[in-house]
Amino acid sequence: TKELITVNTPLHLASVSKVLTATAILKLVDNDNIMLDQKVTDWLPSFPYKSTTIRTLLNHRSGLQHYSRFPELLKKGWNRKKIVSNQDILDLIVKHKFKLLTPHDTRFDYCNTNYIILALIIEKVTKLSFREAMSKIIFKPLGMTNTFVLDFDKDKKKVAPSYKGNRVEIGIDYLDKVYGDKNIYSTPRDLLKFDRARYSPS
């Protein structure tokens, strides 16, 4: 569109979103709302892996399958035209009980699925949507006025698109309704506010 990017134009943080999700979890830990070594099943009772804790989700030691590979695991019955949500991911895990890639807490494996589940836990604990919870816990207190979690239905055609190195636009796809692992939009100035706050004594 040739619309210029300004200092106030939010851009997709992609996996940097995980840092913000993790911070929200740790704020809830600090406030004694949850415990790091609490079982995921305490908050999501249908979750099939009884040993998984909030800590092992945070540090990628859960052994969970990557949700982007669920179509391969299912082979059939995956509709790529259906927009997938966090709850859909959890429902698939509950229904199919995919074999863990590694036994719980035995190996580091960077996996976006961990942060999908953490976002659902944030919603359970706060009784707010992830979008509202992140705003209340982090964005508003730090004055991050140009930072938000993508509202897929409202924002997908409004946000600045991302591009690959060869200038090919990365479009919105059926996995772009999930959050926690991605889909936070922000600006360098807002991220500086966040970074300074992380080193603050309070």
Short mmCIF file of C-alpha atoms in Angstrom, two decimals:
data_model
loop_
_atom_site.label_atom_id
_atom_site.label_comp_id
_atom_site.label_asym_id
_atom_site.label_seq_id
_atom_site.Cartn_x
_atom_site.Cartn_y
_atom_site.Cartn_z
CA THR A 1 0.00 0.00 0.00
CA LYS A 2 3.11 2.23 0.33
CA GLU A 3 1.79 3.44 3.68
CA LEU A 4 4.79 4.63 5.68
CA ILE A 5 5.80 2.96 8.91
CA THR A 6 6.05 5.51 11.72
CA VAL A 7 7.33 5.39 15.30
CA ASN A 8 3.80 4.39 16.35
CA THR A 9 3.25 1.57 13.86
CA PRO A 10 2.92 -1.75 15.71
CA LEU A 11 4.74 -4.65 14.05
CA HIS A 12 4.34 -8.36 14.63
CA LEU A 13 6.76 -9.54 17.32
CA ALA A 14 6.45 -13.18 16.26
CA SER A 15 8.23 -15.37 18.84
CA VAL A 16 9.39 -12.37 20.87
CA SER A 17 5.78 -12.50 22.05
CA LYS A 18 6.84 -15.45 24.21
CA VAL A 19 8.94 -13.14 26.39
CA LEU A 20 5.84 -11.09 27.16
CA THR A 21 3.72 -14.18 27.80
CA ALA A 22 6.39 -15.57 30.13
CA THR A 23 6.53 -12.25 31.98
CA ALA A 24 2.76 -12.31 32.53
CA ILE A 25 3.07 -15.84 33.95
CA LEU A 26 5.88 -14.77 36.28
CA LYS A 27 3.86 -11.76 37.44
CA LEU A 28 1.08 -14.17 38.38
CA VAL A 29 3.64 -16.28 40.23
CA ASP A 30 4.92 -13.19 42.08
CA ASN A 31 1.34 -12.36 43.07
CA ASP A 32 0.81 -15.91 44.39
CA ASN A 33 -1.91 -16.60 41.85
CA ILE A 34 -0.07 -19.65 40.53
CA MET A 35 3.08 -21.63 41.34
CA LEU A 36 5.90 -22.43 38.94
CA ASP A 37 5.83 -26.14 39.72
CA GLN A 38 2.07 -26.36 39.68
CA LYS A 39 0.65 -29.01 37.35
CA VAL A 40 -1.03 -27.84 34.17
CA THR A 41 -3.96 -30.10 35.08
CA ASP A 42 -4.67 -27.89 38.11
CA TRP A 43 -5.87 -25.27 35.62
CA LEU A 44 -6.73 -27.35 32.56
CA PRO A 45 -8.10 -30.61 34.01
CA SER A 46 -8.56 -32.28 30.61
CA PHE A 47 -4.89 -31.84 29.70
CA PRO A 48 -3.66 -35.43 29.23
CA TYR A 49 -0.05 -35.15 30.40
CA LYS A 50 -0.23 -35.31 34.18
CA SER A 51 3.44 -34.52 34.88
CA THR A 52 3.63 -31.27 32.88
CA THR A 53 4.14 -28.16 35.00
CA ILE A 54 4.04 -24.45 34.32
CA ARG A 55 7.82 -24.42 34.69
CA THR A 56 8.40 -27.07 32.02
CA LEU A 57 6.12 -25.21 29.63
CA LEU A 58 8.08 -22.01 30.23
CA ASN A 59 11.49 -23.60 29.67
CA HIS A 60 10.49 -25.87 26.76
CA ARG A 61 11.07 -29.12 28.62
CA SER A 62 7.52 -30.50 28.39
CA GLY A 63 8.13 -32.78 25.41
CA LEU A 64 4.87 -31.65 23.77
CA GLN A 65 4.39 -32.10 20.06
CA HIS A 66 4.61 -28.98 17.88
CA TYR A 67 1.12 -27.85 16.91
CA SER A 68 2.32 -26.95 13.43
CA ARG A 69 2.97 -30.67 12.95
CA PHE A 70 -0.48 -31.78 14.04
CA PRO A 71 -1.64 -32.11 10.39
CA GLU A 72 1.15 -34.65 9.80
CA LEU A 73 0.21 -36.54 12.94
CA LEU A 74 -3.46 -36.61 12.02
CA LYS A 75 -2.88 -37.36 8.30
CA LYS A 76 -6.56 -36.94 7.53
CA GLY A 77 -9.30 -34.84 8.99
CA TRP A 78 -7.36 -31.57 9.16
CA ASN A 79 -9.13 -28.68 7.50
CA ARG A 80 -6.59 -26.00 6.58
CA LYS A 81 -9.40 -23.62 5.76
CA LYS A 82 -10.61 -23.66 9.36
CA ILE A 83 -9.01 -20.94 11.46
CA VAL A 84 -7.47 -22.61 14.52
CA SER A 85 -7.66 -21.18 18.05
CA ASN A 86 -5.82 -22.00 21.28
CA GLN A 87 -8.83 -23.94 22.48
CA ASP A 88 -8.80 -25.94 19.25
CA ILE A 89 -5.16 -26.87 19.88
CA LEU A 90 -5.97 -27.99 23.41
CA ASP A 91 -9.00 -29.95 22.19
CA LEU A 92 -6.83 -31.80 19.64
CA ILE A 93 -4.26 -32.63 22.33
CA VAL A 94 -7.00 -33.91 24.63
CA LYS A 95 -8.68 -35.93 21.89
CA HIS A 96 -5.59 -37.53 20.31
CA LYS A 97 -3.14 -37.61 23.23
CA PHE A 98 -0.18 -37.27 20.89
CA LYS A 99 2.89 -39.16 22.02
CA LEU A 100 5.40 -36.88 23.76
CA LEU A 101 8.55 -36.21 21.74
CA THR A 102 10.63 -36.82 24.86
CA PRO A 103 9.72 -37.79 28.42
CA HIS A 104 8.72 -34.86 30.61
CA ASP A 105 11.59 -32.63 31.81
CA THR A 106 14.38 -34.67 30.19
CA ARG A 107 15.32 -32.50 27.23
CA PHE A 108 15.04 -28.95 25.90
CA ASP A 109 12.94 -28.71 22.76
CA TYR A 110 11.79 -25.29 21.59
CA CYS A 111 8.08 -25.73 21.01
CA ASN A 112 5.36 -23.16 20.37
CA THR A 113 2.70 -25.45 21.82
CA ASN A 114 4.04 -24.72 25.31
CA TYR A 115 3.08 -21.07 25.01
CA ILE A 116 -0.35 -21.84 23.58
CA ILE A 117 -1.05 -23.71 26.81
CA LEU A 118 0.48 -20.96 28.98
CA ALA A 119 -1.85 -18.41 27.36
CA LEU A 120 -4.84 -20.60 28.21
CA ILE A 121 -3.62 -20.83 31.82
CA ILE A 122 -3.34 -17.03 31.98
CA GLU A 123 -6.97 -16.83 30.87
CA LYS A 124 -8.07 -19.38 33.48
CA VAL A 125 -6.21 -17.64 36.30
CA THR A 126 -7.27 -14.08 35.46
CA LYS A 127 -10.74 -14.94 34.13
CA LEU A 128 -9.97 -12.57 31.28
CA SER A 129 -9.23 -13.10 27.62
CA PHE A 130 -5.50 -13.27 26.87
CA ARG A 131 -5.81 -9.92 25.12
CA GLU A 132 -7.38 -8.30 28.19
CA ALA A 133 -5.03 -10.01 30.63
CA MET A 134 -1.88 -8.89 28.80
CA SER A 135 -3.18 -5.35 28.67
CA LYS A 136 -3.99 -5.34 32.39
CA ILE A 137 -0.81 -7.07 33.59
CA ILE A 138 1.81 -5.54 31.28
CA PHE A 139 0.78 -3.11 28.55
CA LYS A 140 -1.25 -0.54 30.51
CA PRO A 141 0.96 -0.43 33.64
CA LEU A 142 4.03 0.21 31.48
CA GLY A 143 2.36 2.72 29.18
CA MET A 144 2.84 0.49 26.14
CA THR A 145 0.18 2.38 24.21
CA ASN A 146 0.98 0.86 20.81
CA THR A 147 1.11 -2.75 21.95
CA PHE A 148 -1.72 -5.27 21.68
CA VAL A 149 -2.57 -8.91 21.09
CA LEU A 150 -3.98 -9.38 17.61
CA ASP A 151 -7.76 -9.63 17.47
CA PHE A 152 -7.83 -11.90 14.43
CA ASP A 153 -11.32 -11.06 13.24
CA LYS A 154 -10.99 -7.30 13.71
CA ASP A 155 -7.30 -6.62 13.06
CA LYS A 156 -6.15 -9.08 10.38
CA LYS A 157 -6.65 -6.61 7.54
CA LYS A 158 -5.49 -3.55 9.51
CA VAL A 159 -2.09 -4.54 10.87
CA ALA A 160 1.19 -3.90 9.07
CA PRO A 161 2.07 -7.10 7.17
CA SER A 162 5.34 -8.94 7.68
CA TYR A 163 7.73 -9.71 4.84
CA LYS A 164 10.34 -12.31 4.09
CA GLY A 165 13.87 -11.24 3.15
CA ASN A 166 12.95 -11.40 -0.54
CA ARG A 167 10.15 -8.87 0.00
CA VAL A 168 7.44 -11.48 -0.32
CA GLU A 169 4.59 -10.64 2.02
CA ILE A 170 3.85 -13.19 4.73
CA GLY A 171 0.08 -13.45 4.68
CA ILE A 172 -2.35 -14.24 7.46
CA ASP A 173 -3.06 -17.98 7.60
CA TYR A 174 -5.17 -20.51 9.47
CA LEU A 175 -2.78 -20.58 12.46
CA ASP A 176 -2.85 -16.82 13.06
CA LYS A 177 -5.68 -16.90 15.57
CA VAL A 178 -3.47 -18.63 18.13
CA TYR A 179 -1.66 -16.50 20.69
CA GLY A 180 0.85 -16.73 23.50
CA ASP A 181 3.62 -17.95 21.22
CA LYS A 182 3.11 -15.07 18.77
CA ASN A 183 0.60 -12.45 17.59
CA ILE A 184 1.58 -9.60 19.89
CA TYR A 185 2.19 -6.37 17.98
CA SER A 186 4.41 -3.60 19.34
CA THR A 187 6.91 -0.85 18.55
CA PRO A 188 10.60 -0.41 19.42
CA ARG A 189 9.72 2.39 21.85
CA ASP A 190 7.16 0.27 23.68
CA LEU A 191 9.62 -2.62 23.85
CA LEU A 192 12.19 -0.26 25.38
CA LYS A 193 9.65 0.58 28.11
CA PHE A 194 9.19 -3.14 28.70
CA ASP A 195 12.94 -3.80 28.79
CA ARG A 196 13.57 -0.99 31.27
CA ALA A 197 10.78 -2.30 33.47
CA ARG A 198 12.35 -5.75 33.54
CA TYR A 199 15.46 -4.26 35.19
CA SER A 200 13.45 -2.11 37.57
CA PRO A 201 13.63 -2.95 41.31
CA SER A 202 9.83 -3.07 41.59
#
